[in-house]
XYZ file of C-alpha atoms in Angstrom:
487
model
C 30.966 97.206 170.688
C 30.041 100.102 173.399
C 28.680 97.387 175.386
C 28.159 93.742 174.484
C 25.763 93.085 176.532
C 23.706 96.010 175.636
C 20.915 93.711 172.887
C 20.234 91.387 176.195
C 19.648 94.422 178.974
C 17.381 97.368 176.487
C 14.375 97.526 174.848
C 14.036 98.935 171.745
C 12.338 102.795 171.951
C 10.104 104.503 169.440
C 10.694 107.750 168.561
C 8.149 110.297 170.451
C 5.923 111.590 168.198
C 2.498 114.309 168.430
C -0.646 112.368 169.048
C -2.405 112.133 165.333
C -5.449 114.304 166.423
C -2.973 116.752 167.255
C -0.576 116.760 164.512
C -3.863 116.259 161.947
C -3.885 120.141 162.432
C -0.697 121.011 161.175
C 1.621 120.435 158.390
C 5.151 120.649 160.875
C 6.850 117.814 161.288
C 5.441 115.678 164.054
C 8.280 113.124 164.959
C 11.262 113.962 167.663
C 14.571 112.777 167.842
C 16.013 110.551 171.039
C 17.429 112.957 173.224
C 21.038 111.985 174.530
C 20.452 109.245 176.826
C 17.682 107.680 174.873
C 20.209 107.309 171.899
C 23.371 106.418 173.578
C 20.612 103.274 175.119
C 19.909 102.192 171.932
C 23.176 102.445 170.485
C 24.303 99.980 172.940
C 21.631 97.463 171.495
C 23.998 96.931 168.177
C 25.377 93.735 169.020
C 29.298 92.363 168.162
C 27.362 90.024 165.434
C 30.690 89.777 163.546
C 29.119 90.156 159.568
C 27.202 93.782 160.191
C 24.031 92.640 157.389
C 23.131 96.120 157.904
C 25.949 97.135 156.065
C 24.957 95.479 152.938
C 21.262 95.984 153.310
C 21.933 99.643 153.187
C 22.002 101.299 149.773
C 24.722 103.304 150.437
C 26.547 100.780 152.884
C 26.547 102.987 155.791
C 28.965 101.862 158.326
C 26.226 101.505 161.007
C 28.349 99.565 163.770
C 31.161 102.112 164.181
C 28.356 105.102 164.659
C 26.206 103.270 166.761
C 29.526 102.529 168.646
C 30.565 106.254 168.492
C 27.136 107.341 169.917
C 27.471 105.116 172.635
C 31.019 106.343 173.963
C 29.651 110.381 173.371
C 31.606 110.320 170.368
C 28.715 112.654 168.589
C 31.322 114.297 166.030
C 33.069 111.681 165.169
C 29.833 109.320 164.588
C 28.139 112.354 162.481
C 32.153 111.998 159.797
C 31.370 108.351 159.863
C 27.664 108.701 158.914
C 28.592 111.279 156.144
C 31.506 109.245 154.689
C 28.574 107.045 153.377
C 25.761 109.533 153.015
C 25.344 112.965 151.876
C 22.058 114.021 153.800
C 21.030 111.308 156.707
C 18.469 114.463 157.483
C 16.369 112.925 154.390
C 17.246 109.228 154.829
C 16.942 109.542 158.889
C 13.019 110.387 158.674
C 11.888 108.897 155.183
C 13.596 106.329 154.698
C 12.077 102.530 155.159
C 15.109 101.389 156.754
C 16.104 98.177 154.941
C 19.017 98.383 156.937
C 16.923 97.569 160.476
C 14.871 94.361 158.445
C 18.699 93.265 157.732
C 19.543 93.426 161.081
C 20.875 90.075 163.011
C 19.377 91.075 166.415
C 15.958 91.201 164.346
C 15.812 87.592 164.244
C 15.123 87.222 167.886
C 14.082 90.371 168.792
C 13.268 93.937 167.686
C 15.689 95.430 165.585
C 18.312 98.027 165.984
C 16.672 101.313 166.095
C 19.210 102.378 163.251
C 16.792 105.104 161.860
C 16.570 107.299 165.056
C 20.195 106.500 166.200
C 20.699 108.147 162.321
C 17.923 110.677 162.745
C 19.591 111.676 165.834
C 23.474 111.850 164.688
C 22.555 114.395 162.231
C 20.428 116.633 164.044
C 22.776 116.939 166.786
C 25.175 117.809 163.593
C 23.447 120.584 162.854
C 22.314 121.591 165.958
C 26.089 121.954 166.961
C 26.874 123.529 163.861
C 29.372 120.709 162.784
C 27.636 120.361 158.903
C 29.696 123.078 156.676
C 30.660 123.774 153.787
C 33.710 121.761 152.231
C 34.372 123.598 149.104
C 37.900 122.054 147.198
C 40.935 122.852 147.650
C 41.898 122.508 143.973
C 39.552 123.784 140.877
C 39.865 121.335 137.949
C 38.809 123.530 135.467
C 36.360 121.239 134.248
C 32.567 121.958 134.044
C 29.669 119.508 135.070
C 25.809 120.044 134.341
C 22.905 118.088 136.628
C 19.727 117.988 135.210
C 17.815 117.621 138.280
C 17.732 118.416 142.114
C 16.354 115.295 143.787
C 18.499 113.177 145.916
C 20.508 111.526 143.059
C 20.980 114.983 141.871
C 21.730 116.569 144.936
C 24.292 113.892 145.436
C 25.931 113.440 142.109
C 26.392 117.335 142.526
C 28.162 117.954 145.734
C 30.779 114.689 145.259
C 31.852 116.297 141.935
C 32.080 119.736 143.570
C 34.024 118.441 146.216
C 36.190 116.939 143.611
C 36.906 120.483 142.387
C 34.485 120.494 139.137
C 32.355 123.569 138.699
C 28.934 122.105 138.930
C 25.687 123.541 137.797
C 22.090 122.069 139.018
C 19.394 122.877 136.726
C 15.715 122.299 137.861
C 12.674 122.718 136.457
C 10.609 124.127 139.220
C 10.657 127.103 141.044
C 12.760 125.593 144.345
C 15.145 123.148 144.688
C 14.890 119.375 145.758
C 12.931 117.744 143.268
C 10.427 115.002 144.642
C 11.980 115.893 148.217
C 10.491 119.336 147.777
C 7.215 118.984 145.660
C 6.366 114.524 146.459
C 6.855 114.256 150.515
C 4.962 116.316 152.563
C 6.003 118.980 154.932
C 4.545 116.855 157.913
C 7.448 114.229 157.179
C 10.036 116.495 155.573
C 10.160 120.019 156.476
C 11.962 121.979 153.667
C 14.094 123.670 155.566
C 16.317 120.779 155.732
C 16.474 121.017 151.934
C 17.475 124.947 152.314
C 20.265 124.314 154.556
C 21.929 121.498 152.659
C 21.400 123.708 149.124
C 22.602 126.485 151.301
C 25.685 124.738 152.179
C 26.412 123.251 148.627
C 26.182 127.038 147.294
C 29.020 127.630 150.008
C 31.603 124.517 147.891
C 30.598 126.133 144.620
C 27.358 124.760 143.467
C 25.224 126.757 141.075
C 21.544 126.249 141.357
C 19.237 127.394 138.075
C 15.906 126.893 139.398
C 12.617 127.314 136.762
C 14.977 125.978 134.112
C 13.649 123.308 131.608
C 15.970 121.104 129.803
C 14.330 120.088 126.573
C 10.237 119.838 126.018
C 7.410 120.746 127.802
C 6.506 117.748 130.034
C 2.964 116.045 130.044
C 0.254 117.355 132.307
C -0.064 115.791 135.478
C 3.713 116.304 136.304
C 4.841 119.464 138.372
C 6.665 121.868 135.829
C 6.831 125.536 136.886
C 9.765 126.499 134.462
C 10.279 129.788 133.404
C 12.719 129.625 131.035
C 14.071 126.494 128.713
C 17.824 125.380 127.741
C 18.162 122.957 124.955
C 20.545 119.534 125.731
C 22.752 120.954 123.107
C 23.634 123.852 124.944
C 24.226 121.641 127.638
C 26.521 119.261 125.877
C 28.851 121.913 124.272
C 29.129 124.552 127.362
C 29.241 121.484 129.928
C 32.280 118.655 129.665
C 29.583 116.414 131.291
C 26.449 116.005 132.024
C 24.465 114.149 134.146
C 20.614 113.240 133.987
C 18.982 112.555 137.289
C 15.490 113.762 137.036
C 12.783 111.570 138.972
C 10.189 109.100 137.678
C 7.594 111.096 137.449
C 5.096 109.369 134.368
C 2.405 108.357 136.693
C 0.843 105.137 136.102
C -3.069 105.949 135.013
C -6.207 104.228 135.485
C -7.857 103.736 131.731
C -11.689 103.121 133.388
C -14.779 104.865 132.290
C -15.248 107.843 134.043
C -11.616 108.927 134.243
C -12.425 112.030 132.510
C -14.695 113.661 135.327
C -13.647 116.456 137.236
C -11.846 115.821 140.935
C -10.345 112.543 140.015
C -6.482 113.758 139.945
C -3.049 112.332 140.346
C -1.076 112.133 143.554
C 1.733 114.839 142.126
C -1.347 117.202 141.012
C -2.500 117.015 144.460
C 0.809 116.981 146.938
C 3.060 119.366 145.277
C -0.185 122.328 145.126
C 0.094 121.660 149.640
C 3.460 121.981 149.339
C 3.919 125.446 147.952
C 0.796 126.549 149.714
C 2.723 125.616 153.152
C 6.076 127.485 151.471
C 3.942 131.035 151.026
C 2.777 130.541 147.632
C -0.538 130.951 146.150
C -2.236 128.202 144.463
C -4.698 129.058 141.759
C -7.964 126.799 141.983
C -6.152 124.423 144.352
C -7.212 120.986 144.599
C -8.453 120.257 148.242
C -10.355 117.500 150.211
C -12.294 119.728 152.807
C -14.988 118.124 153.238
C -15.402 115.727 151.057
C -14.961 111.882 150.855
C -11.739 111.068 149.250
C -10.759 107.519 147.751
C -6.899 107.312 147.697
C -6.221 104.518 145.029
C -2.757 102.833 145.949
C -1.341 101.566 148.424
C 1.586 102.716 148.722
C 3.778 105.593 150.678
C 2.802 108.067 147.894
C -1.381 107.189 148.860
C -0.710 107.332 152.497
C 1.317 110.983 151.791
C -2.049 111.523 149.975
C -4.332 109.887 152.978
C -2.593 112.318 155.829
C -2.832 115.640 153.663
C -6.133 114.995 152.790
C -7.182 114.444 156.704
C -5.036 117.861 156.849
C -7.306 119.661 154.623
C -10.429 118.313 156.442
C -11.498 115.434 154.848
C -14.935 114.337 155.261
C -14.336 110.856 155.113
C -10.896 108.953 153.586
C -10.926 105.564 152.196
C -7.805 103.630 150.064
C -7.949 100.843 148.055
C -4.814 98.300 147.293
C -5.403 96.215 144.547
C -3.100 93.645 146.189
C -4.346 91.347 148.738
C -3.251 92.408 152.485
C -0.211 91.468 153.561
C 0.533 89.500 157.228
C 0.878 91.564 160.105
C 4.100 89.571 160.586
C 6.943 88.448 157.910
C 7.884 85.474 157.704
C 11.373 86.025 159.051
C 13.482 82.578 158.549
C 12.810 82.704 155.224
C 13.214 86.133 154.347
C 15.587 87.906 156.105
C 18.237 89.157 155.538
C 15.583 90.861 152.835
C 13.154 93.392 152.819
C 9.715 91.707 154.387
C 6.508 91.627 152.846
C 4.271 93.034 155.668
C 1.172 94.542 156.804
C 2.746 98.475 157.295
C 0.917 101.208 158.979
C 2.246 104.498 158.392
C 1.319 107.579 160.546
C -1.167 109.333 157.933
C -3.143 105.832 158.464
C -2.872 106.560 162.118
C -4.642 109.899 161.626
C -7.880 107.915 160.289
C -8.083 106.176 156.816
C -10.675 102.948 155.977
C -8.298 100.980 154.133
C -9.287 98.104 151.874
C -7.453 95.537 149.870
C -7.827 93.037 146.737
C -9.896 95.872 145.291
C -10.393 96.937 141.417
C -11.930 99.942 140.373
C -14.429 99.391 137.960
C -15.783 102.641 136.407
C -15.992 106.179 138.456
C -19.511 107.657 137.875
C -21.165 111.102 138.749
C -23.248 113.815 137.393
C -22.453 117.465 135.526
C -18.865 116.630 134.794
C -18.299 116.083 137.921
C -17.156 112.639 139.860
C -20.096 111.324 142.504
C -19.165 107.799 143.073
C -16.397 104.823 142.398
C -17.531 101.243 141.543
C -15.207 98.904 142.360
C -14.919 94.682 142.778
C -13.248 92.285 144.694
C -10.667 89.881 143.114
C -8.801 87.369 143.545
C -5.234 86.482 142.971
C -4.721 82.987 141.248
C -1.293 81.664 139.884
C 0.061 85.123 139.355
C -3.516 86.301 137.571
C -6.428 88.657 138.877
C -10.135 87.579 138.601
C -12.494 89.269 139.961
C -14.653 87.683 142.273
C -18.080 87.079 141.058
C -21.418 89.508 142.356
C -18.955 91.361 144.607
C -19.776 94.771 143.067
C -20.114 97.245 145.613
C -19.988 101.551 145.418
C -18.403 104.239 147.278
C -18.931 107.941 147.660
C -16.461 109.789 146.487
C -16.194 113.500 145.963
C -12.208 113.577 145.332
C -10.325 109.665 143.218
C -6.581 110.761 143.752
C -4.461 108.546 141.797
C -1.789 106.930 143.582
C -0.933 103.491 141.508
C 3.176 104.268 141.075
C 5.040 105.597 138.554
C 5.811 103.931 135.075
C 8.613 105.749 133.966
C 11.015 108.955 133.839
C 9.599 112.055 132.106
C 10.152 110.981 128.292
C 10.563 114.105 127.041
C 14.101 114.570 128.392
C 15.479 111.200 127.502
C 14.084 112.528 123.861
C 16.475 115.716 123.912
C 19.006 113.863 124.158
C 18.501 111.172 122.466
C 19.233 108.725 125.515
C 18.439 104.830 124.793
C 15.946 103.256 127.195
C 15.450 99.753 128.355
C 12.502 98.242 128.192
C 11.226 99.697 130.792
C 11.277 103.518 129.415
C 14.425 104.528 131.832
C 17.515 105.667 130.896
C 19.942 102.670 129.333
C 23.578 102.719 131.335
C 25.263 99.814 133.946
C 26.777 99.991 136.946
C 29.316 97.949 136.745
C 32.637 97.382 134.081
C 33.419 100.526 131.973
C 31.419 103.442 131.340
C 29.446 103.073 134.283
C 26.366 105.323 133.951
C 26.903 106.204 131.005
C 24.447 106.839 128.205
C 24.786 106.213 124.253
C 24.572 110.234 124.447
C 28.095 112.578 124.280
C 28.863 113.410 127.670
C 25.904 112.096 128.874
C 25.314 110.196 132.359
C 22.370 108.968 134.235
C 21.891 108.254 137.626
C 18.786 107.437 140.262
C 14.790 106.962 139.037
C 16.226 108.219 135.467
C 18.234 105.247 135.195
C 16.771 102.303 137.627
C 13.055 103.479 137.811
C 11.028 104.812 141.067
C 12.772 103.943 143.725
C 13.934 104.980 146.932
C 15.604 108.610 148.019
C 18.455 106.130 149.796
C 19.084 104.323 146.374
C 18.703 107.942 144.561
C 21.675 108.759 146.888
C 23.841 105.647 146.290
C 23.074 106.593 142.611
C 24.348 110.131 142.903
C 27.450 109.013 144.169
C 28.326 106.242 142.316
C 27.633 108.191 139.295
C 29.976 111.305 140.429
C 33.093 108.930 140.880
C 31.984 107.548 137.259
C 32.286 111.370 136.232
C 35.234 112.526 137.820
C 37.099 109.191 136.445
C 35.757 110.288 132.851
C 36.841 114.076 133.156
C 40.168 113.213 135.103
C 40.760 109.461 134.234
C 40.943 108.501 137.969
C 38.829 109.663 140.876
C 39.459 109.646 144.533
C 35.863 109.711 144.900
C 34.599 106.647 146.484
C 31.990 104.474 145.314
């Protein structure tokens, strides 16, 4: 390494970020890369550990050694090819992702991880910055024609590997802009869209075709974001395409069958998120929802309630309170046991830091109020015995609530497509295919391939992109019979 010595003589160092009374008043992005000598310090923490865990705890097995090494030797260009050897847009993996790279790390047994995320963060907006991201159209057209249903990260992806491979490739997305769940699921304040733009700007420049406010197949249930203009039927896409590949998000939120659930201003998270997001783009949003002053109960506990928990404080929530139904994790993991894994852990994100009562081993019960019109949420405690809830008995209590947002996970993909084509499904309601032997991600459907939350459920934008690329080389193999592309 840059220097071996470097885990014994630095600290790990945050990222600098806005305070959260500040940043509550905007919907910018709040968090600022290391500047040079901050991350050319904390590459030199990566140690010589000989097996690089990190490697393999990474999705998309990004060779974090060699750019950590890179940074620390001022080697910015050559660090920001090795980063995008192994990932198409580190801009989106560099600020949202989890990093189960860092919980893999060997130096976090002893001490604080590797600050892989902002050494990442940093690479690529330096890349940018320097202009060094461009367009790499191919060299070589192969004549052959792809179709991707969907512009999410697996989309996105699958998309520019196969146009880089010299297939004309055409994205086709329901809503008005492109990016899927990056556009209309993660808020501005921890994505700004403009890093979408760029990257769909650049993909345009190797040939990529964007259809935005296209449907493939039927109208989708309510509660999912649709703002498709026109439709095309799979079996246009199946005789004017020589592939196709599905790779749509889940997007079938998971419900919450309790009395009450009819009454006005209890919504879903993706009713609620997406309306901010176009709002923030320029748009105008008919009868939007919004939390001004009212007292919001965010109902999940996950990264999709606490995306619900800071734009609610945004709008100028009264009061904010979330419920996990889960009990509450320990501040610390246990970490001989666990790592290299992903830890079970008490997480605070940065909407929590902007004010939130949070609550856990909680059940709603029924959701009451008056004229239509939610008041109040009754909920329980319970208990978790030998993989079973009870609820406790006589712990019954009420909370105000002007605005139940529904934030429980999602079940499924949107049915509705896997219908028009008649895809198989596991049990699970995704999209049947392996990844591994022949026909990886393939369907039972002509032509047909699916890749990311279509085909392995909701999941992370890092395993969307592993997806996306694993599924292009699976593509280009079945159009050309071998691919270059790697895995």
């Amino acid at each position: 390494m840059g220097k071996a010595t470097g885990f014994m003589e630095y600290q790990r160092l945050q990222e600098a970020s806005e305070a959260p009374q500040s940043r509550k008043k905007h919907y910018k992005e709040f968090v600022m890369h290391l500047d040079d000598a901050q991350a050319k310090t904390q590459a030199a923490r990566c140690m010589d550990c000989g097996i690089p865990f990190c490697n393999n705890g990474c999705p998309v097995n990004n060779i974090i050694p060699d750019w950590n090494d890179l940074v620390y030797n001022g080697k910015l260009r050559e660090a920001l090819d090795t980063l995008h050897s192994t990932n198409n847009f580190p801009e989106f993996t560099g600020r949202i992702c989890p990093a189960p790279c860092e919980a893999a790390c060997t130096l976090g047994i002893i001490k604080d991880a590797v600050g892989i995320k902002s050494i990442e963060h940093y690479i690529i907006d330096k890349g940018w910055e320097n202009g060094w991201v461009t367009p790499q159209p191919a060299a070589v057209s192969t004549g052959k024609k792809v179709a991707v249903v969907g512009s999410g990260p697996a989309g996105l992806a699958a998309a520019q590997q196969l146009a880089r491979a010299g297939h004309a490739v055409t994205v086709f997305e329901k809503n008005d802009r492109a990016g899927g769940l990056l556009r209309y699921g993660i808020p501005d304040f921890k994505l700004d869209k403009n890093l979408i733009d760029q990257r769909v700007k650049q993909m345009e420049g190797e040939g990529v075709v964007f259809r935005t406010g296209v449907l493939v197949g039927k109208d989708f249930p309510a509660g999912i974001t649709n703002w498709a203009k026109e439709t095309v039927s799979p079996e246009t896409l199946q005789k004017e395409f020589d592939a196709v590949i599905i790779a749509g998000g889940a997007e079938t939120p998971r419900d919450l069958p309790v009395p009450g659930r009819e009454l006005k201003g209890v919504h879903f998270a993706m009713e609620f998120l997406p309306q901010q997001n176009k709002v923030n783009a320029g748009d105008k949003v008919k009868d939007q929802i919004s939390a001004a002053g009212k007292h919001v109960v965010v109902i999940g506990g996950g990264d999709t309630g606490s995306d619900c928990v800071g734009t609610s404080n945004r709008h100028g929530a009264k009061a904010v309170t979330q419920f996990e139904l889960l009990p509450q994790p320990p501040e610390q993991e246990n970490k001989p046991l666990v790592w290299p894994y992903w830890p079970t852990k008490l997480r605070t994100s940065s909407s929590h830091e902007e004010g939130c009562e949070r609550d856990w081993s909680v059940a709603t019960k029924r959701l009451e109020g008056s004229k239509g019109k939610v008041e109040k949420l009754i909920a329980c405690r319970v208990e978790w015995k030998d993989g079973r809830m009870q609820e406790v008995p006589d712990s019954e209590f009420e909370v105000k609530a002007d605005l139940v947002l529904l934030a429980m996970g999602f079940v499924s993909p949107v049915q509705p497509v896997l219908d028009a084509f008649g895809v198989d499904r596991d049990a699970r309601g995704n999209a049947r295919a392996t990844t591994d032997g022949a026909g990886c991600y393939k369907t039972n459907a002509d032509k047909v391939f699916a890749a990311g939350d279509m085909r392995r459920g909701q999941s992370l934008v890092v395993w969307a992109i592993r997806e996306g690329r694993q599924c292009a080389r699976e593509v280009d193999a079945f159009l050309m019979g071998e691919s270059v592309l790697p895995r």
